[in-house]
Amino acid sequence: MTDIGYYDISVWREREREREREYKFGIRTVGLWFGEMYGFINTCLKSLVIEKFGEENWEKLRLKAGVQETFLTYEIYDDLITLRLVQEACEMLDVSSEVVLKLFGEYFFSFCKMSGYDTMLRTLGGNLVEFIENLDALHSYLALSYEAMNAPSFRVERMDDGRILLHYYSDRKGLYHIVPGIIEAVAKDFFDSEVTMTILNQSEEDECTGKKEHVVFHMVQKEKVAKRKAQKGSEEEKQAEKEEKEETMKRMKARYANLQLCPRKRSPWEIVKSIVMLGQGNLRQSFTPSYPKRLWIEEQAFCNAFPFHIVFDENLVVKHTGVNIQKFVPGLQTAGIRLDEYFTIVHPEVTFNIQSIKKFINSQFVLKTRREMLPEIQQNQATLKLRGQMMWMESLNCMIYLCSPKLRSLQELEERGLHLADIAQHDTTRDLILLNQQRLAEIELSNQLERKKEELRILSRNLEIEKQKSEKLLYAMLPTHVANQLKEGKRVAAGEFKVCTILFSDVVTFTNICAACEPIQIVNMLNAMYSRFDRLTNIHNVYKVETIGDAYMVVGGVPVPTETHAERVANFALGMKIAAREVTSPITGQPIQIRVGLHTGSVLAGVVGDKMPRYCLFGDTVNTASRMESHGVPDHIHVSPFTYSVLKDKGIFEITERGEIEVKGKGLMRTYFLLKNLQKSDEQIMGLVDGETCEYQEDTEDVTDDPKEESPEDANCVRKEDKKMEEEVENEKSHASSYLQSGKISSAHLIQFDVTPAYDSPTDFKHLHNGLHSRSISTKFCSIL
């Protein structure tokens, strides 16, 4: 079998001209048994691995072999790619190369059939031996369209003792195990038989100049299943069948005796039909050819009728040639010249002597003229190649080579100074050239289409990668379900979360650090700290709302409600303290200290903005959580009484009371410090145990109030509560921005809200101008009116 693929005609033309200029003889071919080969072979191997072992194993094999993901059918690849794939397949599957190659041979036959070559293969021969003997002829035909092809050679030898030997020649060693896989698959599929192939001999022959490996297989073909069943029949059945045949012969003789004596009124076919019963005889099996006593053709007519032929004896001395060969190789008109003086054998790659030619008598021979033996005017032209059949004439002790010019296109015809008129009208080479010219054009078009397809595939893959990057960035800014709604062009409605836990943190003495350091040092410090915090958000499954300067805001229970919101945020806060110890201050070189504040309550949440939309939280809970952080103590986790009431019921945290403190805008509050988790170690909190990536995997029930499903009564209650809250906050605030009437505010429309600074005094407001922050930008957290 051979690799069947396509080749870029422009590349081929350039390579052909280069080879001719450098006086390189022979066809530069490649083939199935690995050389520079078409992507068809690698595609077949890829398909085999995927079908037999799965897509994942192919991806592993491809990565281990270091080859590309896909192969163009028309592209020529180095044989090392295929060899690496085979070697890595042997190691990965833990099987011998013999098993892999034989499996590949079986699959390659099926792959060729699926690729549209089924009919072509079936017509090679009526039995397995004829099929093998005509493989070389098939390869020669395919080489007209696929110039870069070099299939192995096959020769069948029938021994006197009845054995059938298959000789396999290849210039690549160690790949002969593919042959049994292909032959056994052919025998089973096409000829309904079983073949057993045994290696008798493996050697290297100097006789085969280009194909150094010679492997001899003993081929045993078992009888068809139908015949084996018939042999198992009883003797009575055999006797009955014999009597039936005798009765048939008697009826045929009787018909012959009763024929009318009017031969001219009946056609010969009618006479034959009247004698031979349809299906009971086969004239071809008993056919005997009839030869004339003398050849009724004169020498001149023969040389004109076969303008491309050569007759030579066992010493390669030319006896006579066709007229057109003499035209293009004038030296053949000289008496007594040897054929090997003017020609070299291109295929099969054997030594140029009569013994080697006889050995490959069933192969199609390709001869090429020696450039140095041509007239000077022809030495600059492309050399003439002939292809045809060798026939040994025993009585004359001579060999006749009936051939035609080996041409692939009209361009080659023109380059060699030939015309269609130089080829005999009965020679199908005329038709092959014209048909192949169209075929080459189709190949070139198909080649371009496949290249464009591969370019589109690569662009599509790159687009998908960029899309994933964009989605990753979008999901980092917004919750997943919110981002998906925005991608679909939907309006994201705001919602109320009845209970959640909010965390704020900041860096102690951050203002002093900013004043004493370069901006890049501040950026590096914050990046090191935030990277660790961001990892912890995945560990404890909390949502990062935003960062402003050194302030880090996290919420639990939003946007996905959960009953463990306070526990998650508490563990996250403990992890923040541990992670902060790994970040050093650029001033002192000591670990930085952070303040953390927690508060639990209800919030409203929604998407704000069009150009850079953000998922923001609104409500007094946000303000209180910010107050817990600003009134906290360095390296402590400050907890409000509402969060404490939720955590104490868990019984898994150690919490100590801080006492009553004055909280701006809230008055006296009894607050607490969260110390540690009594059930989890620091490694567990940091997600460093058994590669754990998330502490919380349970599905939570969405308790978010959907504003679209609110009843009128509930909406009125919400408005009343909002109005009451507005009055209380207005009385407490000493300075506030402008506000709009709260009657227009509901949980469904977060349109009108006031902005309250989290830090009222200059001493509390830490984000001073230091190169990173502008005085015109203040850190503010929003509270609903």
C-alpha angles and dihedrals in degrees: 000000000000142000108269114201145114136275134207104252094206091055090046093052092052093048091047093054091048093051092049092051092051093050094240112166126210134035114294096228139167131187154170097306093068126276126124092328143176121268087247090084096049090044089054091051090048091050090049094053093046094048096044102032108016140253094282093057091050090053090050091047092048093050093047091049091045096228133140124272099244136022126217112233092221097044123098115227132192115263090235089074093060093041091053091050091052093047094047091046090056092051097042095047092037094229133124123265089245091063094046094047094047091049089049090051092053092047094045090060091052091044091054090051092050089048092062103268097107097105093044092053094046092056096055095091147343092238138021096265092052089047092056094043091055097048092092090052090052091050091051091052093048090050088068089070100024106045096174095068133115116174122183121260124249129198127181117211122193112208126212091245091058098259120138117217124194115208115204121193124190137155091219118077130224099018099097092106088081089069097068090048093055098041094047091049091049093049093049097045104036104027104027092233140115123241129197117197123196125184111238101172140004120190147140120248126200086203090074100065096188102022106057101170117078118184123181118206125194103222118203115185117195121216121266119275092245092054093048090053091049092053090055091061122113124266089248091060092049092050091049091051091050092051090049091055091050091050089051091053091051091053091049091052090048091053091049091052091051096051116127117248094239104104094158093058093054128060120237090246091057090052091051092047091052091055105036115056112223109260095011099087143026118211093191092066092056096039116132118189122230120221127197120244090238135015109258098210130089123231095249093050091049093052090048094045091050103035092171109052137110129200117197136164132235090279090055091248110153114238100180140335141200119275097247094051087055089052094056097031104036092176090074089073089070112099118241098017120144122240094227089059091069103025141045125202112246098174131056091025098230137133112279101249136108094253093056092046091052090050091058096034091134093055126091110250124218117197126188127201119243108245095213091058094056125091114272092250090059099043092085092054127084112275122255118251124196128198127188150103131306116217123185115218104204098190092053094036087227139118123229119205111202105192149152133208111281103232132158103187146005089261091061089048090055095044091057094048093247132137132200087250089065090065118077115255092235090054112100089210086093091060093041092056094050094043093044090050088062091043092054090052089052090048092052091049091047089049091055092047093051092048090051089048091053091048090052090048091053092046090049091051092048089047090052090051091051090046090054090050091051092047091048090053091045093049089050089058100038138026114269098248091045092049091049091053091050091049089054090052094248126143112248110223120216119245142196122238110201095202134016140136122242127199130198126184137177139177118261114241090004090149092058092048091052092050094052102040140064116258092246090057091053091049092050092049094049092044092053091049097043093046089058092045092049090054090053091055088064092045094054097028098235127145121249107219102185148306124235113185105308093343117107120193125196133170133197121206093028132129089001110040116227137169092228095059095119093045092051094049091045092053089045090053091051089050090051091058091052094045092048090061088065092059118077130208113248089222104049101016088228125121113279122245125225136196118221129193130188132192134169127213146098126307141178117232134191147138115278125193137018106227096046105008116201131191103234135185123221133189145074090287089070091052093048093049089052090050090053089056096044092047092044132109124248114269092009135108108230113207128194121227090252093056090043091055090055097044097045091062089058092064092205101097132074108225128175128198118248096188134229117330134174109255116195111249091004104064120213115000131177105227136181143210121234108219110175149323111266095203104039130063124223089257091055093048090050091048094241098129119102092339090294112178104178130029094197121052103152120117114245131213116248105238095168112134109243106218091206091062097047116124119230091248092054091047091053091050091051091051091051092049091047091051092050091049090050092055093049094049092045091055092051099044115091093189128017140160123253116291138198127223113284095221088087094053123093136153087264098058120044094185108116118049139138127236119228120190113240089213116042103179127057090242092056093045101082102175099092126165107287105143093277100064133039124224088229090063115072127188106244135169119203127237125192117246 
